[in-house]
Short mmCIF file of C-alpha atoms in Angstrom, two decimals:
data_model
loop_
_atom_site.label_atom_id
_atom_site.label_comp_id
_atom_site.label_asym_id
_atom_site.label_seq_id
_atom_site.Cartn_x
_atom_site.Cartn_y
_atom_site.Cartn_z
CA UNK A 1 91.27 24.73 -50.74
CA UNK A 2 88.16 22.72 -49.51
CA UNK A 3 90.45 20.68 -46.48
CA UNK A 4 91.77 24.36 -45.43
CA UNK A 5 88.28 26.08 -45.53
CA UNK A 6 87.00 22.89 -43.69
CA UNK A 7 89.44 23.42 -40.98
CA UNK A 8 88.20 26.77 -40.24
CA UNK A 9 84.12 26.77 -40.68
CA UNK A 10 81.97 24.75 -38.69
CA UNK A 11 80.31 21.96 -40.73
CA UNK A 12 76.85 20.66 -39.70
CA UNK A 13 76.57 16.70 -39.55
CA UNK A 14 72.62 16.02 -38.84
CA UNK A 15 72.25 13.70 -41.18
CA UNK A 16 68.91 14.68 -42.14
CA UNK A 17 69.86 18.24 -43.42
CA UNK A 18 73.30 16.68 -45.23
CA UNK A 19 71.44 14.39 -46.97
CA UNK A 20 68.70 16.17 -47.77
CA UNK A 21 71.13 19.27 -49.15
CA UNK A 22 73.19 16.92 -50.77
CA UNK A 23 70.10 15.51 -52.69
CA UNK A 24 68.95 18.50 -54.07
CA UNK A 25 72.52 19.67 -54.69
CA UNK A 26 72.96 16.39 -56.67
CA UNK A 27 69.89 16.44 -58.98
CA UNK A 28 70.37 19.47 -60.10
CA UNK A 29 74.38 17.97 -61.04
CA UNK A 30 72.57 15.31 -63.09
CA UNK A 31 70.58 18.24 -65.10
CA UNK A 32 73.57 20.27 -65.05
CA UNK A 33 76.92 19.65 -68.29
CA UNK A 34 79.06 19.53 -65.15
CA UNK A 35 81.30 16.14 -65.94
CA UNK A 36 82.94 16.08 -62.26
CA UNK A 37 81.21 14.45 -59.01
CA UNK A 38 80.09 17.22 -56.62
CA UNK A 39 80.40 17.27 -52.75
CA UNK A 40 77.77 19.16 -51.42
CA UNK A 41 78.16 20.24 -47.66
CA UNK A 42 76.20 22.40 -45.08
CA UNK A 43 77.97 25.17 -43.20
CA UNK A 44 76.63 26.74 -39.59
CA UNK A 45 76.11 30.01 -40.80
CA UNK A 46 73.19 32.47 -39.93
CA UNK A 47 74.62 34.13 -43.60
CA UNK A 48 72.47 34.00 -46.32
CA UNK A 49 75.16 32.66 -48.42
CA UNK A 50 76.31 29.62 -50.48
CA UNK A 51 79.68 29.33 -52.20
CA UNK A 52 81.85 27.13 -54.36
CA UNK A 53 85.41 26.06 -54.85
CA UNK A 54 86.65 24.52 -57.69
CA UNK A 55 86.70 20.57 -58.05
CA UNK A 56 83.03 20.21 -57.19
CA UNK A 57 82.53 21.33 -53.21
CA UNK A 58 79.98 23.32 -52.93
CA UNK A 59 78.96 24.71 -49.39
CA UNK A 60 75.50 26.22 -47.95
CA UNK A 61 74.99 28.07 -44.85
CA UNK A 62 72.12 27.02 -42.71
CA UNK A 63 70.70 30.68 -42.97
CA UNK A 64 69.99 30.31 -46.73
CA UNK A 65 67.45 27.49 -46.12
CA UNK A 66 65.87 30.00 -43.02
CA UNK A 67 65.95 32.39 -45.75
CA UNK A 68 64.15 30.73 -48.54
CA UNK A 69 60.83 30.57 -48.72
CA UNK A 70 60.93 27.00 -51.53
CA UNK A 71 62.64 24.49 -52.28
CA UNK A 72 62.94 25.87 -55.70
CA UNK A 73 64.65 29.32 -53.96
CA UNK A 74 67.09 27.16 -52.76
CA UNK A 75 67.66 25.03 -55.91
CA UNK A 76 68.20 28.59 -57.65
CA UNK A 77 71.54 29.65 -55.42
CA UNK A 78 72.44 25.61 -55.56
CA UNK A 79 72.24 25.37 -58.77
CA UNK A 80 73.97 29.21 -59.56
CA UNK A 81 76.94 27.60 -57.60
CA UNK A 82 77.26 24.56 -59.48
CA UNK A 83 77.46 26.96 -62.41
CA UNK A 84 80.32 28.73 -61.36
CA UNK A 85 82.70 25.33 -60.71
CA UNK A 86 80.84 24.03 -64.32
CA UNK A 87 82.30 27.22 -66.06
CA UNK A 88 85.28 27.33 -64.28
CA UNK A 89 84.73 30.82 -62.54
CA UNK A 90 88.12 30.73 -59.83
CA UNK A 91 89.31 27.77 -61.85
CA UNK A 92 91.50 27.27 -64.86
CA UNK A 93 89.61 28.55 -67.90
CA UNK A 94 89.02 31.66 -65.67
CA UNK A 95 91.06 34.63 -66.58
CA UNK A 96 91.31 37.60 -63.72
CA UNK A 97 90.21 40.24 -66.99
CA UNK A 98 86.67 38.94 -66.69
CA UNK A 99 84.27 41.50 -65.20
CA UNK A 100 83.19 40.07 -61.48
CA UNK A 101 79.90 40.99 -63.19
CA UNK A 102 79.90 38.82 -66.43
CA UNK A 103 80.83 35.48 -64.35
CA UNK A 104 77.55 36.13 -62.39
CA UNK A 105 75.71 37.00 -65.18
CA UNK A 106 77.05 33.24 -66.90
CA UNK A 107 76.25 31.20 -63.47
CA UNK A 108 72.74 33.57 -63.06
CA UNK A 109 71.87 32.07 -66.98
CA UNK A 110 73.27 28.50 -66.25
CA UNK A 111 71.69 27.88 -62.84
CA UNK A 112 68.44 28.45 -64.46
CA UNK A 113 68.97 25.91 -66.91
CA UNK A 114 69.81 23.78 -64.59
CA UNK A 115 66.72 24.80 -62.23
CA UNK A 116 64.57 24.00 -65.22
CA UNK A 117 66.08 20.71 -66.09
CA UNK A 118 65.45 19.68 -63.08
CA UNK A 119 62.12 20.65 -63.15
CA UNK A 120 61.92 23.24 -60.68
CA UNK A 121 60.24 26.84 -61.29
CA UNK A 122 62.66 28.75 -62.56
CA UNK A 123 61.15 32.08 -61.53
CA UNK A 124 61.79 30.75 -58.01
CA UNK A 125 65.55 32.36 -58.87
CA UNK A 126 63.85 36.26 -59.40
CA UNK A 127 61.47 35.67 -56.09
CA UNK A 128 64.95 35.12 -53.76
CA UNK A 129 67.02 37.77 -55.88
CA UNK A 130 64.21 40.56 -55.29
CA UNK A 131 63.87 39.19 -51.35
CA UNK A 132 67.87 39.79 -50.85
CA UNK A 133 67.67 42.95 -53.02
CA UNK A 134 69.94 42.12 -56.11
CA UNK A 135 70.18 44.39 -58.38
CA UNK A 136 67.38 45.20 -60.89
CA UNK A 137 69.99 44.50 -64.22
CA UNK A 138 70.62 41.14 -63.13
CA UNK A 139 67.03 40.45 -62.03
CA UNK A 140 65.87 41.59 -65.86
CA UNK A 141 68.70 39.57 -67.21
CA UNK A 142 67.36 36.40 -65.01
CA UNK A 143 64.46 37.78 -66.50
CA UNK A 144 64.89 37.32 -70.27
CA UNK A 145 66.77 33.88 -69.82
CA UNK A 146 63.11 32.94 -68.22
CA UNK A 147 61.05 33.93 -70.75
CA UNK A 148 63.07 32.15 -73.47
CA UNK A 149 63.02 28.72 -71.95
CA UNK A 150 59.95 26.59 -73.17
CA UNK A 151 56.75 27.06 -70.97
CA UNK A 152 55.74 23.95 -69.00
CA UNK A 153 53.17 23.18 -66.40
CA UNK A 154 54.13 21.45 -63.48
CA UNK A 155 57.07 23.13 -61.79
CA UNK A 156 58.16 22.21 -58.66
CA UNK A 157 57.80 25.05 -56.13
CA UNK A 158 58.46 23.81 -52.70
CA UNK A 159 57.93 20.29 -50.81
CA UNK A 160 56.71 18.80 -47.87
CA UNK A 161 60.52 17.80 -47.19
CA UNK A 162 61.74 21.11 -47.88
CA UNK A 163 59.08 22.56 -45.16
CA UNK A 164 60.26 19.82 -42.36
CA UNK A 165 63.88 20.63 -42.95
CA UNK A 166 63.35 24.61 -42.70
CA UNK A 167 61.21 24.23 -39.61
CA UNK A 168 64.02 22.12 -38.09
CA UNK A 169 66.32 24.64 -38.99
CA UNK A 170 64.41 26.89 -36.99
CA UNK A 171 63.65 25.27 -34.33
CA UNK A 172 67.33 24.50 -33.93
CA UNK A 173 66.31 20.93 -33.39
CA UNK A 174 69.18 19.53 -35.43
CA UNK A 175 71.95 21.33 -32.55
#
């Protein structure tokens, strides 16, 4: 499935934005209970969209880094699609009787674990879902997985390298 989608979507190669995608896509693996290797790859999209495919490819569209406003925002959809090859949403374990809702629900609760492990602000994942206008049950779900995880100072909000890459993005430099 990855080689045919591949064929047909235009894949950026600036090696600064792969890398720097595939490094945040790959830390937030190592805090994830994903067992597989992950291929993390960047799309040219204008979308604000991210998706996965089972066996570990996970792809983002330029236009969800123009769209987030931290590197945490991002982490949050990163790590929401790493929890949807992790519990097998599309995959085997998946059965078509599961409500579209309840596997977004799962990935929504997992990618926050992840988000935290990682050490990331999880609340970063309610800032992007209000900005894109999700809908307010899954925003008070996101919600209540939140407030059970342990407080901690020190979250990681944005960084300096997350600021360079969006203004490049931007500026269309990397074309």
């Amino acid at each position: 499935m990855a080689a045919e989608l591949e064929r047909h979507t235009q894949l950026v190669s600036d090696p600064a934005l792969t890398e720097y995608v595939n490094r945040v896509g790959q830390n937030l693996v190592l805090n994830s209970n994903s067992g597989i290797p992950f291929v993390f790859r960047l799309v040219n999209s204008e979308d604000v969209n991210a998706m996965s495919l089972p066996g570990g490819f996970v792809y983002v569209n330029i236009g969800l880094i123009a769209a987030a406003d931290s590197e945490a925002e991002l982490a949050a959809v990163i790590a929401h699609q790493i929890a949807h090859i992790t519990a097998r949403h599309g995959g085997e374990g998946f059965t078509y009787t599961q409500a579209p809702t309840m596997q977004v629900r799962e990935a929504d609760t997992l990618g926050v674990q992840y988000l935290y492990k990682t050490g990331y602000d999880p609340r970063a994942a309610i800032r992007f879902l209000q900005r894109v206008q999700a809908d307010m049950e899954r925003i008070d779900a996101l919600q209540r997985t939140i407030t059970s995880l342990p407080a901690r100072k020190g979250n990681t909000s944005t960084t300096v390298e997350f600021e360079l890459i969006k203004r490049r993005i931007l500026s269309r430099a990397w074309k």
